Structures are given as structure tokens and as C-alpha cells.
Coordinates of C-alpha atoms (C1' of nucleotides) in Angstrom, one line a residue:
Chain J
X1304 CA 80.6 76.5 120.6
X1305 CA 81.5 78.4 117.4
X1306 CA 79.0 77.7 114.8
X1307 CA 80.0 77.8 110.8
X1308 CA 77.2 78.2 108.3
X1309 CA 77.8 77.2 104.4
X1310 CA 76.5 78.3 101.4
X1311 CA 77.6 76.5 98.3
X1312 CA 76.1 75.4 95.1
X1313 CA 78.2 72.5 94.8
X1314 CA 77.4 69.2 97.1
X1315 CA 80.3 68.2 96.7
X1316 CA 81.9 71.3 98.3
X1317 CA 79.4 71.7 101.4
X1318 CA 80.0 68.1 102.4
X1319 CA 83.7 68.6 102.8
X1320 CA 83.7 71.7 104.3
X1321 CA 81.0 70.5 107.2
X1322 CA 83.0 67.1 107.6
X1323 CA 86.2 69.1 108.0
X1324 CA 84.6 71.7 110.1
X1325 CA 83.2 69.3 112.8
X1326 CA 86.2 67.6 113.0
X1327 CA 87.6 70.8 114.3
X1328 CA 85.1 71.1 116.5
X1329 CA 82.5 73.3 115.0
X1330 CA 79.3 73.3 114.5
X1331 CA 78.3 73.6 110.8
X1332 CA 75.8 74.2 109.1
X1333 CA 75.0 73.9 105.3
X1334 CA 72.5 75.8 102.5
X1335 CA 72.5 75.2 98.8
X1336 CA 71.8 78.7 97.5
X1337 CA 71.6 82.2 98.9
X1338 CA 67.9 82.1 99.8
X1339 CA 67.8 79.1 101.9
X1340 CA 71.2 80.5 103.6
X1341 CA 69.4 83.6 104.7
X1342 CA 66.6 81.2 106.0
X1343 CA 68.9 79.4 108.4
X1344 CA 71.2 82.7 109.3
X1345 CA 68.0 83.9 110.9
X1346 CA 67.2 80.7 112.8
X1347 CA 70.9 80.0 113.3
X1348 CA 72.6 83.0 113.9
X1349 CA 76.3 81.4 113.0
X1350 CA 79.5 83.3 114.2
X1351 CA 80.6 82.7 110.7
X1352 CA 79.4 82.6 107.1
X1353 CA 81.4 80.8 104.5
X1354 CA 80.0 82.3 101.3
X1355 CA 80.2 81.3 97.4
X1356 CA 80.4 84.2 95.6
X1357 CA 79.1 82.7 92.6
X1358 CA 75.7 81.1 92.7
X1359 CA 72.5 81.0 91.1
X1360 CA 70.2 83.0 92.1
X1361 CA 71.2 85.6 95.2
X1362 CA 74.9 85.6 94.6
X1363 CA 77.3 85.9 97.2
X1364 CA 77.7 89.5 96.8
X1365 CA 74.1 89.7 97.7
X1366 CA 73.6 87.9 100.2
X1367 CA 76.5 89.8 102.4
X1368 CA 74.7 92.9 102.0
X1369 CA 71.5 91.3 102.8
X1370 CA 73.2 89.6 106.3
X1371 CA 75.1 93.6 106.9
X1372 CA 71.5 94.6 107.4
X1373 CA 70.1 92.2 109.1
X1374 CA 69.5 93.4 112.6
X1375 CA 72.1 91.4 115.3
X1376 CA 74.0 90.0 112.5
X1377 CA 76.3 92.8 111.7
X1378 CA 78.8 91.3 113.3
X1379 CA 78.5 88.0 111.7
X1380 CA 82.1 86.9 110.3
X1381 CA 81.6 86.4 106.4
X1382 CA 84.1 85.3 104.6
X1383 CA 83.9 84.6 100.7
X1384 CA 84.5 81.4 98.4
X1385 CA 86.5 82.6 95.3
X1386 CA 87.1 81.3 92.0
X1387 CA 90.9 81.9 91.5
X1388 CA 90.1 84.5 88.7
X1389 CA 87.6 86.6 90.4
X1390 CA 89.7 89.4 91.2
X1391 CA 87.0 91.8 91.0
X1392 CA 85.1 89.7 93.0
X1393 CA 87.6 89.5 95.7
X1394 CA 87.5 93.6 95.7
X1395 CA 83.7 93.8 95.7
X1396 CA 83.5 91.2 98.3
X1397 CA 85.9 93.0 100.4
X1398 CA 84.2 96.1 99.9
X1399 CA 81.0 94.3 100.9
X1400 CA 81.3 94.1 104.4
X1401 CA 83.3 90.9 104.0
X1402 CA 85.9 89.6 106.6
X1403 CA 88.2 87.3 104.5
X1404 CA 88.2 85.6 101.5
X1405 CA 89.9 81.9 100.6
X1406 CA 90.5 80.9 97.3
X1407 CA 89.7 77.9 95.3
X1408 CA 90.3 75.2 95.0
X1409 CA 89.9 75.4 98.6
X1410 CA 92.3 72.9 100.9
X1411 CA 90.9 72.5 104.0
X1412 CA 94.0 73.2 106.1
X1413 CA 94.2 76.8 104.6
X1414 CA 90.8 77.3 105.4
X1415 CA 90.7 76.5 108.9
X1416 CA 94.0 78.1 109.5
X1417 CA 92.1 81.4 107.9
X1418 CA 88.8 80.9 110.3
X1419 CA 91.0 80.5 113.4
X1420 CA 92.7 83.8 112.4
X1421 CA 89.4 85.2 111.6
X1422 CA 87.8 84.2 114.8
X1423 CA 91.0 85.1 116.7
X1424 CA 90.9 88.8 115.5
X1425 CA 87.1 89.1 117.0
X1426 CA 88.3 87.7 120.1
X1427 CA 86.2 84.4 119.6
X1428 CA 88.5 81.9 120.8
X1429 CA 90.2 82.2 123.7
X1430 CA 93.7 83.2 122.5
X1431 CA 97.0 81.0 124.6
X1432 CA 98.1 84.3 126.3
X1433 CA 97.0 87.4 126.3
X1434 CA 98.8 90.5 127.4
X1435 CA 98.8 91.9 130.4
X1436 CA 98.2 95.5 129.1
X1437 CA 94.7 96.5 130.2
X1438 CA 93.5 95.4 126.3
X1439 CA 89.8 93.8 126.9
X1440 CA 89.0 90.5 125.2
X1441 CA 85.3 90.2 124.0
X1442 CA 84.2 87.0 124.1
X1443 CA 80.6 87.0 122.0
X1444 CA 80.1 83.3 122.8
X1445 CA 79.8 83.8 126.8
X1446 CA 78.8 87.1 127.0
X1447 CA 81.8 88.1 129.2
X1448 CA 84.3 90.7 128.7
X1449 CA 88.1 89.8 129.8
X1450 CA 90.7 92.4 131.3
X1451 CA 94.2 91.7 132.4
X1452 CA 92.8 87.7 132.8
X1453 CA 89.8 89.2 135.3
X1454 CA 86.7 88.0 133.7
X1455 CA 83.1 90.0 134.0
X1456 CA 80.1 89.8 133.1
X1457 CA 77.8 92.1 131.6
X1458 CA 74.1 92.6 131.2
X1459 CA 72.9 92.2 127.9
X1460 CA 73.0 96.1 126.5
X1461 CA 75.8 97.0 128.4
X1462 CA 77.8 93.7 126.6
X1463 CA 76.1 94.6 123.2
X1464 CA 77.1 98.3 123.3
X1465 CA 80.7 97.3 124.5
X1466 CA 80.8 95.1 121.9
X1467 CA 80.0 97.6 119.2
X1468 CA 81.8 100.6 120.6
X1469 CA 85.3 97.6 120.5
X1470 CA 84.6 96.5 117.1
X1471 CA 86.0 99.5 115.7
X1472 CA 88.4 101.1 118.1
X1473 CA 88.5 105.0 117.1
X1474 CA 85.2 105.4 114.8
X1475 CA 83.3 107.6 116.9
X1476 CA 79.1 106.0 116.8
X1477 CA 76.6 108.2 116.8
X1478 CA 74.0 107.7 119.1
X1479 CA 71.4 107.3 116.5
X1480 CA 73.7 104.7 115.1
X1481 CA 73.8 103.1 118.5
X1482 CA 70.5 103.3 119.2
X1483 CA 69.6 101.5 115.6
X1484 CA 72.4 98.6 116.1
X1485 CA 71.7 98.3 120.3
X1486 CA 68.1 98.6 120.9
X1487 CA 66.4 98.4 117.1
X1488 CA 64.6 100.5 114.9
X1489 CA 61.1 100.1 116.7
X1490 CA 62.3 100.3 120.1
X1491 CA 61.7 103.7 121.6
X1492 CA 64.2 105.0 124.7
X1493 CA 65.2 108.4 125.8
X1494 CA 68.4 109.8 124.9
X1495 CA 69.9 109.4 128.7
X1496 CA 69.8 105.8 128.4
X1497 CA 72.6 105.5 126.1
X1498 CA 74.4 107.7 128.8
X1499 CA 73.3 105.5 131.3
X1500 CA 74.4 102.6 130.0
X1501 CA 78.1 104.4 129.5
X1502 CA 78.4 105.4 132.7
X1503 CA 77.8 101.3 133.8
X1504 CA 80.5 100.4 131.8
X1505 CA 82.7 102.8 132.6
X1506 CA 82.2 102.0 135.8
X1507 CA 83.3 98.0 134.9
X1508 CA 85.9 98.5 132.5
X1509 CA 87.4 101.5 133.9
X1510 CA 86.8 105.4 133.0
X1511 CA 89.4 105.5 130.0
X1512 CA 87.9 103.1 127.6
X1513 CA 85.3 104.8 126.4
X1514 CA 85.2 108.7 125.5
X1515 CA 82.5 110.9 124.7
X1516 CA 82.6 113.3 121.7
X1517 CA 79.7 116.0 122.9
X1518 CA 77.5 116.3 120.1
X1519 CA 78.3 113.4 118.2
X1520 CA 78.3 110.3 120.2
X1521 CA 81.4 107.8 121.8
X1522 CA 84.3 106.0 120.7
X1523 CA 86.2 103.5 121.8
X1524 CA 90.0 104.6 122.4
X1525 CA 92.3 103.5 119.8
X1526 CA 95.3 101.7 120.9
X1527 CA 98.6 103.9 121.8
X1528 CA 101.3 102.2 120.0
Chain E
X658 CA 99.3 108.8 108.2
X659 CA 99.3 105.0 107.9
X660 CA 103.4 103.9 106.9
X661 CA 103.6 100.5 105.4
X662 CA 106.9 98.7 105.6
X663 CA 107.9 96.2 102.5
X664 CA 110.3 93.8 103.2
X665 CA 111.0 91.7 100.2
X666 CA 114.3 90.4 98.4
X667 CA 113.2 91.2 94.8
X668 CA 113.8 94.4 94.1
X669 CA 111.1 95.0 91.3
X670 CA 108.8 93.5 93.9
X671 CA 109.5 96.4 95.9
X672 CA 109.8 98.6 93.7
X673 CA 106.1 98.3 92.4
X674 CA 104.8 97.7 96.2
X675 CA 106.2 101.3 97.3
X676 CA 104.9 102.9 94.2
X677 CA 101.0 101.4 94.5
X678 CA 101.9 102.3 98.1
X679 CA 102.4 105.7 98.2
X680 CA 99.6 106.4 95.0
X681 CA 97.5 105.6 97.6
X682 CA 98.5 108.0 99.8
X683 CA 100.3 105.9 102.0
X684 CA 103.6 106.1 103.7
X685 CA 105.9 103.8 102.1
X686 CA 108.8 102.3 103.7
X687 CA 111.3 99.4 102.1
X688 CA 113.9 96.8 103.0
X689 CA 116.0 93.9 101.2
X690 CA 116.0 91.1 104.1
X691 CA 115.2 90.4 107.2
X692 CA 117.3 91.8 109.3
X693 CA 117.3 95.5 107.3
X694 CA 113.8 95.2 107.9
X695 CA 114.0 94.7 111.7
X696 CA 116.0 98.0 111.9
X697 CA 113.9 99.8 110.2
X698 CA 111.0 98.7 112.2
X699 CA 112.3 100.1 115.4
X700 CA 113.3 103.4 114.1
X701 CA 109.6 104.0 112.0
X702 CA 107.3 101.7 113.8
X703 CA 104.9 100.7 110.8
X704 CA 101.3 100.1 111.2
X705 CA 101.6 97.6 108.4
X706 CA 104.1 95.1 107.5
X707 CA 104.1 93.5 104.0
X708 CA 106.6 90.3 104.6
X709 CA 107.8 88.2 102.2
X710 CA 107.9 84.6 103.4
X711 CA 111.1 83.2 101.2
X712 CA 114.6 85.6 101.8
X713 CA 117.5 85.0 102.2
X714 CA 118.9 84.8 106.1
X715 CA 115.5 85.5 108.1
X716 CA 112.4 84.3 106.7
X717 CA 109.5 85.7 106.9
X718 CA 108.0 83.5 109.7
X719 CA 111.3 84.7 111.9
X720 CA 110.7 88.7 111.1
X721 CA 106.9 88.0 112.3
X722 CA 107.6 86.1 115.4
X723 CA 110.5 88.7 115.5
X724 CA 108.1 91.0 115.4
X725 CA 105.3 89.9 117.5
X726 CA 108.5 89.8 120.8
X727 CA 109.1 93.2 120.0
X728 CA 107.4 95.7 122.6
X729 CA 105.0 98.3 121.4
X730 CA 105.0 96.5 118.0
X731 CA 102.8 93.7 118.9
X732 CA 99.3 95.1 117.6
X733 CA 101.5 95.7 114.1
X734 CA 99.8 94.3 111.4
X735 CA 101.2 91.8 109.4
X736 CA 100.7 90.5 105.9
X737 CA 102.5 87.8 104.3
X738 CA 103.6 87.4 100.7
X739 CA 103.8 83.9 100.0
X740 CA 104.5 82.1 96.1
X741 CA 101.1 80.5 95.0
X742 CA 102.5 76.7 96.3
X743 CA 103.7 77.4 99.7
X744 CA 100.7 76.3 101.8
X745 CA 102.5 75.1 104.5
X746 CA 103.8 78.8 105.1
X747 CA 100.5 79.7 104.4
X748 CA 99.4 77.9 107.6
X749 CA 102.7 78.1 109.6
X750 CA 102.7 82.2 109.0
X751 CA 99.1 83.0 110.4
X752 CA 100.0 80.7 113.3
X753 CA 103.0 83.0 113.6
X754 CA 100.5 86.1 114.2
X755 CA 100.0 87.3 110.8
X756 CA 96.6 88.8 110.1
X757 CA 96.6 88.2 106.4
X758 CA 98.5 87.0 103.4
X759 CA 98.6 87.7 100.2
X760 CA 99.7 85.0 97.0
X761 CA 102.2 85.9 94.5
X762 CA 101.9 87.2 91.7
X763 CA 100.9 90.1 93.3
X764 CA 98.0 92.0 91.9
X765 CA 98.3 95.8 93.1
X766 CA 94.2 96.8 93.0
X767 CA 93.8 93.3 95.2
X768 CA 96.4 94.1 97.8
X769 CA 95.4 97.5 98.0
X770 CA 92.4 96.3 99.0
X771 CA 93.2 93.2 100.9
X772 CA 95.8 96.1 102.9
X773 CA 92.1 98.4 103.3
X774 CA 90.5 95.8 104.6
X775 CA 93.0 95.0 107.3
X776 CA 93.1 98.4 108.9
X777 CA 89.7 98.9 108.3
X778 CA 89.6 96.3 111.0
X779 CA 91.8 97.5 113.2
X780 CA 89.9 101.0 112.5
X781 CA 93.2 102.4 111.7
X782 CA 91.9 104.2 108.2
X783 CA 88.4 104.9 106.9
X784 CA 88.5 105.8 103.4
X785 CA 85.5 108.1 103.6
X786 CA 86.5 111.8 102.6
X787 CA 89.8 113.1 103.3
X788 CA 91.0 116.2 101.4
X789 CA 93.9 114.9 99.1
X790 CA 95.9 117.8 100.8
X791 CA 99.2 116.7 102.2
X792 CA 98.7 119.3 105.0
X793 CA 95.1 118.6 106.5
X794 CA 93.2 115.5 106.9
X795 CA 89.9 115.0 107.5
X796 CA 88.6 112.1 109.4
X797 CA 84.5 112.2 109.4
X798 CA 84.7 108.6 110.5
X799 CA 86.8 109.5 113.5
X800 CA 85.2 113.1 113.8
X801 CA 89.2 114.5 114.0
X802 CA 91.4 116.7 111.8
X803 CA 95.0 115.6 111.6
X804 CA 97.4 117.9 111.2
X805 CA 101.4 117.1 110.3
X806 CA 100.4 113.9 112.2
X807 CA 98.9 115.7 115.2
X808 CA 95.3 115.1 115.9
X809 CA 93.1 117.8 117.5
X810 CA 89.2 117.4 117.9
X811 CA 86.9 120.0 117.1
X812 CA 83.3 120.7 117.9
X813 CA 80.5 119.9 115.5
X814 CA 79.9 123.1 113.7
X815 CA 83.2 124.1 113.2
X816 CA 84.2 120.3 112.0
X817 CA 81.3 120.6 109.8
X818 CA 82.5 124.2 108.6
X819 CA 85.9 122.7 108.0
X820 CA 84.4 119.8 106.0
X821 CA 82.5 121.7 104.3
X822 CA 85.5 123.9 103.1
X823 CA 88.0 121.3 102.9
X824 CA 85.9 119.4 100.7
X825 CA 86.6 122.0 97.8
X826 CA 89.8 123.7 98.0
X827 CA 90.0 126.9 96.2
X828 CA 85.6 127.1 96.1
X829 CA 84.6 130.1 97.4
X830 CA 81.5 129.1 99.7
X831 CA 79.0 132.1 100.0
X832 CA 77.8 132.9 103.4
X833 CA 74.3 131.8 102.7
X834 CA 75.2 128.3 101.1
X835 CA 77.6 127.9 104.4
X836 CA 74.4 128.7 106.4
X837 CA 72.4 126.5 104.8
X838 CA 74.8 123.4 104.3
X839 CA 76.0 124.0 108.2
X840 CA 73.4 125.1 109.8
X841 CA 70.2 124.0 107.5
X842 CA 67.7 126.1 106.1
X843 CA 65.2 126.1 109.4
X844 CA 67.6 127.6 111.8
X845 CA 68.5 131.4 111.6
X846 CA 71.8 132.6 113.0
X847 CA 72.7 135.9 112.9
X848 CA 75.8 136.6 110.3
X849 CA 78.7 137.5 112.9
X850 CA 78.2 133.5 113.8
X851 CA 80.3 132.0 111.0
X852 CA 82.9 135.2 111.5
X853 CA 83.0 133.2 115.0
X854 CA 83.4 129.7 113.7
X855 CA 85.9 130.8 110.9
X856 CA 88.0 132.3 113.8
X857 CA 88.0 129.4 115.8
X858 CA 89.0 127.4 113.0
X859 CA 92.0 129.9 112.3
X860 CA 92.7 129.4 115.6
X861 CA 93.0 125.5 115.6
X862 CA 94.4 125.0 112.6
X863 CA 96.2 127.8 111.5
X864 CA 95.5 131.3 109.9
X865 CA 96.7 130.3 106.5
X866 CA 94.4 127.9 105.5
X867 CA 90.6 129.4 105.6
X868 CA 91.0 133.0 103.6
X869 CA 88.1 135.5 103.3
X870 CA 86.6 136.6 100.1
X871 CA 84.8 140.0 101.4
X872 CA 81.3 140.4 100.2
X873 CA 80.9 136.9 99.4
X874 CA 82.1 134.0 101.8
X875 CA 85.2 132.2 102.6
X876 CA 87.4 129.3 101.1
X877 CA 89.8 126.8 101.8
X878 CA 93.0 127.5 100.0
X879 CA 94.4 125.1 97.5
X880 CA 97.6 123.2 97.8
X881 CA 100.4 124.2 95.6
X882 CA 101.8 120.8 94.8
Chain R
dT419 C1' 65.2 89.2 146.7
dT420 C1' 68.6 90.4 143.1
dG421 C1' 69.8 92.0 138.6
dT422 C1' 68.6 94.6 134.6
dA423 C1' 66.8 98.3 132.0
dT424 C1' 64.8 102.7 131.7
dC425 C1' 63.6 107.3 133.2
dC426 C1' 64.0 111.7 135.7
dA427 C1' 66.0 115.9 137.9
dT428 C1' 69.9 118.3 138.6
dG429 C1' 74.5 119.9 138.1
dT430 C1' 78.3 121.1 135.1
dA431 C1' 81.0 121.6 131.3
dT432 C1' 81.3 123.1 126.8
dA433 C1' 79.4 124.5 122.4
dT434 C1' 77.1 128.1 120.2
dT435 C1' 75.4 132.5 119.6
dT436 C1' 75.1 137.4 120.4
dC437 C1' 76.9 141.9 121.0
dA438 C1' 79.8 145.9 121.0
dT439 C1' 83.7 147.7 119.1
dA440 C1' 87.8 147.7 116.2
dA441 C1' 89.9 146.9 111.9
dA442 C1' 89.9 146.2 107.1
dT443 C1' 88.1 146.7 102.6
dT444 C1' 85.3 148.7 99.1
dC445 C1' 82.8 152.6 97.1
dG446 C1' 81.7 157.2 95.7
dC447 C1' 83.2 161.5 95.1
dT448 C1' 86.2 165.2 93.7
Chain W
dA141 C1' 94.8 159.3 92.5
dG142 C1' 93.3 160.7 97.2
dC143 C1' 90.0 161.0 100.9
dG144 C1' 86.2 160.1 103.8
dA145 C1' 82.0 157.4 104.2
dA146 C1' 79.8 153.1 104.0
dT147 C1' 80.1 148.3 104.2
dT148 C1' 82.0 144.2 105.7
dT149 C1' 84.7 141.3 108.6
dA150 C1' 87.7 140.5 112.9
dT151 C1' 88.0 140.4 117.7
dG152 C1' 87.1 140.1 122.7
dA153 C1' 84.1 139.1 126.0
dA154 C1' 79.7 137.8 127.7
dA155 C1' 75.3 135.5 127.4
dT156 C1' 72.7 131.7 126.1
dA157 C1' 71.7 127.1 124.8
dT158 C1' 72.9 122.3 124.6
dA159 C1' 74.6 118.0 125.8
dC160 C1' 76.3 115.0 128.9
dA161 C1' 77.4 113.1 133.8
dT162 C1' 75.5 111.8 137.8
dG163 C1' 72.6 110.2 141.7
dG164 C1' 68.7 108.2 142.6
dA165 C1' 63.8 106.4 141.5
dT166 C1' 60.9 103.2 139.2
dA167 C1' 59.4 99.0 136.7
dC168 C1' 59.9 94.5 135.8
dA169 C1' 61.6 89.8 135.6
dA170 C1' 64.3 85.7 137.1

DNA sequence: TTGTATCCATGTATATTTCATAAATTCGCT
DNA sequence: AGCGAATTTATGAAATATACATGGATACAA
């Protein structure tokens, strides 16, 4: 299940966002300030963040730069709480690493309407239909990996390397970069592993997917319009 | 180059869309309703659509749905332009397939980046360094040089030469600073090897742009704009 | 056992560098 | 200026180095 962590000053806020949120069916969580938000993200590990930018203490702003780093959460949805003014907060935020942001006064219809198109663009839900055009649907939550309605599943680093190369069709990852956001910072593996670990899914989600860039690292292939 | 199609009734709307539009380096396309805009959609295939919800004849909701039944535009992205009250086609538009939308009055610096944002997630721009040089683009994100919209891929020194070069047209770069910014001051090449790698470039992207300065390096010409 | 992850050895393609020679430019001299 | 010599860069081709793909081996756990 989809899982919604907030983190709001205002009680008054949280409590209607979690009672709207598990009426739709999610799991939500709550935090009163930035700290305590970081707390649960680690224990949690929520698909989404829904983020005040103003708070006391770690400010929104902060605490989205703190979650980008945090190893396994990069690809955390975040999206931001905004006072209506706050235009440069809305650019910042955006800038950030943020996904979205939703504007108060915040009516819940908008909101969940915005998390389903959030969670839609990561491939979270399963979409009605999907087309038949050899485009792969990640699905984080299962840990399978849908193609032309086939599903598969995928060993953990071959799903977490997919999953990476896909989130950004086109940007080529270097294989330090891969390395850092697949295996960590203190793990230790030889180079051919990452080639390895291509080839398997290559070998699973066919040979054009994924394209080397000798001396750099690989990309995944941008759509042809 | 990413083209941007604004379909709006209001003509200063438009007006001040195309002109944020294209200070940004973007291409910028325009129509007055609907059904102009669906024309022009097949002819210049936009990567971006900026849709105005209220017009006369089609709405907005029908262009998007339009849209979204029209083949090889389906992964178009679409962002709304919706007056401040309309919440229901807030909701009804993202249920339509939009990926974003945007409340009038429109603040240029916010869409701008609201418009960033969205292709960042599609990885359709990076904003990293790109030569402001209508002729030569240069993608570090992508490791590519696009050309009059053609894309080619070069190897690592000579992308990094190119960089390098591109980064200050009209600099002259003296051998020794090239050696050390591409090749670092620990490795020792022997001096025909930039001749090479400035010949290859030629090669790939055309004599005129890289020009010798004998005795002292090389340098990218500058655009006569 | 099966599935997963890593490593190793080898082959192969390609990137990079070197080299010999030609062409271009500069310099020194009258 | 003109002319040849010296210096510097361009060019073609070949040699070397590097990075990746691939098949298979190993380790370990469920």
C-alpha cells in the first residue's frame, strides 16, 4: 500500500490531511516539525512526503535536501505545502529536488487529485490501461517491472538499478553515481558487477533499453516521439 | 530544442507566455482556440503544451483528451492554465492526463519553473551548461552535442575538449591549460594528441567552429548574433 | 535445491595516443 | 618586400591502451 508521511506545524492541518488520506486508502503518517519527520522517514520509508515549507525549526526547504541525501530515499515523492504568497518558495522548492507543490489553503480534493498524478507519473499505481508499446511500468511497491501487460520480477539490484537508470530516461549515470545510489558508499564491488548486472537486465527487458556510453556509464533510452 | 505550444484565447496571455518562452531559450509556438491548436500540434509535435482550460468552442479538458487519442503525441506534456476558482477543472483536467497546472494570474519566473520541473521529469532538458549558441548545444547531463537538432555522441576526451571550448566562446585556451583541464596535471601526452582530438572534433561537428591560434592553443568561435 | 550476487578470464570493439610526413605559418635575413 | 629556414599544426595510418560484453565459476542464503 502507498504510504503518505506529513509534516506540518499546524494540528489542525495534519489531522485532516491523515483523515482524508486514509479514506483514500493510504497509509499516513504524521510529524509536527522537520526533525521528528526525518525520524520517522528513516523508520518509515513513505512513497510520499507532504512537506510544510514553513516551520520552525528545519524548514521545509531543509528537510528536502536532507531526505535527497538520504541513502534509498532519493526517490521519495516530496511535494511541498505552500502559503499562497511564497512564490520564491515554490521556485526554491522546486529547485530542491521537490516533485509538486499544492497551495494553501489546501482542499483536499485538489490534493489527492495532485498525489494520484504524482504517484501515476512514477508508475506507483497501477494505471487503467497501459499501451501496448514496449514502455515498462515500474512498480516500486512490488518490486516487479511490467512490459506490454507481461509482468517480471527482479532481484533486488537488478530492480534498484532499473529503477534508477528509468527515473530519468536519457541522463546518462555514471557508474560511480550508480555504484553510490545502488550498492552505498561503504560497499565495495568490482567495476564488472555493474556490467553484470546490465547484461541480466538486458537480458529481461530486452537489449534496446539500456545503452552503454563507454567511458562514462548507461542511460536509459529516451522515448522516440 | 524543447518547443512549447500555448494555446490560450487572450491574446496578451499569449503574448507574454511566447515571450518568457523563447527568453528562455525555448521554442515557442501559439494558438487562439482549440481547434487552431490541434493543427498546429500535428504539424510541430510539441514536447509541452500550455492549455488554457476556459476557450471558446473546445475547452481545454477536450484539446487534452484530444490530445492524449492522438498517436505519437501521447507522452506530450500537458499543463493546464486554470482561473484561481475553477477547482473542479482543477481535478477534472489531471484526470484528463495533464501532468501539471498552473493558476492564473500567471507569474512568468513560477511557470518557468513549474515548465523545468516537468521536463526535468521526463528528462527531456537539464539546465546544466549549454553554450547560449544557437548553433551547438551541449548536453553534459546527456553526454551529447546537438547540432541543428541532430544529436551525435562523442567520446570522453573530445566531449570534454568540446566542453571545455564551448564553455568560452572567443577564449583562446593554451595548449597547456587544455592539457591540464582535459587531461589533468598527472598524465603526460605528447602535443600532436590535442592536434588529434581538435581534428576529430572538426570532423564531427564541422570545420568552422574550433579555429587555431598558432603558437598558443585553440578556441571556440563566437556567435555573431 | 534454487535464486541472487559477485568475481574472474577472455574476447572484442573502440578510444586514445603515437608517429611519420605534409602543409601552413612565422621568423630572420637581406 | 621577398625568400628560405625554422617552427608549429594538420593529416593519415598504425600502434597501444582501455572499457565493456560475455561465459562461466564461486559464495551464500532462502
Amino acid at each position: 500500500m502507498v504510504s503518505v508521511l506529513v509534516i506540518d506545524d499546524e494540528e489542525d492541518i495534519r489531522d485532516i490531511l491523515i483523515y482524508n488520506l486514509k479514506k483514500e486508502g493510504f497509509n499516513a503518517y504524521a510529524a509536527e516539525n522537520g526533525e521528528k519527520g526525518m525520524e520517522l522517514l528513516k523508520s518509515v520509508h513513505p512513497d510520499l512526503v507532504l512537506l510544510d515549507v514553513m516551520m520552525p525549526g528545519m524548514d521545509g526547504i531543509e528537510v528536502c535536501e536532507a531526505i535527497r541525501n538520504l541513502p534509498g530515499l532519493e526517490r521519495t515523492l516530496i511535494c511541498f505545502l505552500t502559503a499562497r504568497s511564497e512564490d520564491y518558495s515554490q521556485i526554491a522548492g522546486l529547485d530542491a529536488g521537490a516533485d509538486d507543490y499544492v497551495s494553501k489553503p489546501i482542499k483536499p480534493k485538489v490534493l489527492i487529485s495532485r498525489i494520484k498524478a504524482m504517484l501515476r507519473r512514477k508508475g506507483m499505481v497501477e494505471p487503467e490501461e497501459k499501451s501496448a508499446d514496449g514502455r515498462l511500468v515500474i512498480n516500486r511497491d512490488k518490486y516487479l517491472v511490467e512490459r506490454n501487460g507481461e509482468v517480471m520480477h527482479l532481484p533486488r539490484k537488478e530492480f534498484e538499478l532499473l529503477a534508477l537508470l528509468a527515473s530519468r530516461p536519457g541522463h546518462v549515470f555514471e557508474r560511480d553515481v550508480i555504484l553510490e545510489k545502488v550498492w552505498g558508499t561503504d560497499i565495495v564491488v568490482g567495476d564488472r558487477t555493474i556490467d553484470v548486472h546490465v547484461r541480466k537486465l538486458r537480458e529481461k527487458i530486452g537489449e534496446g533499453m539500456i545503452k552503454t556510453i563507454k567511458g562514462i556509464g548507461y542511460k536509459f533510452v529516451e522515448q522516440l516521439s
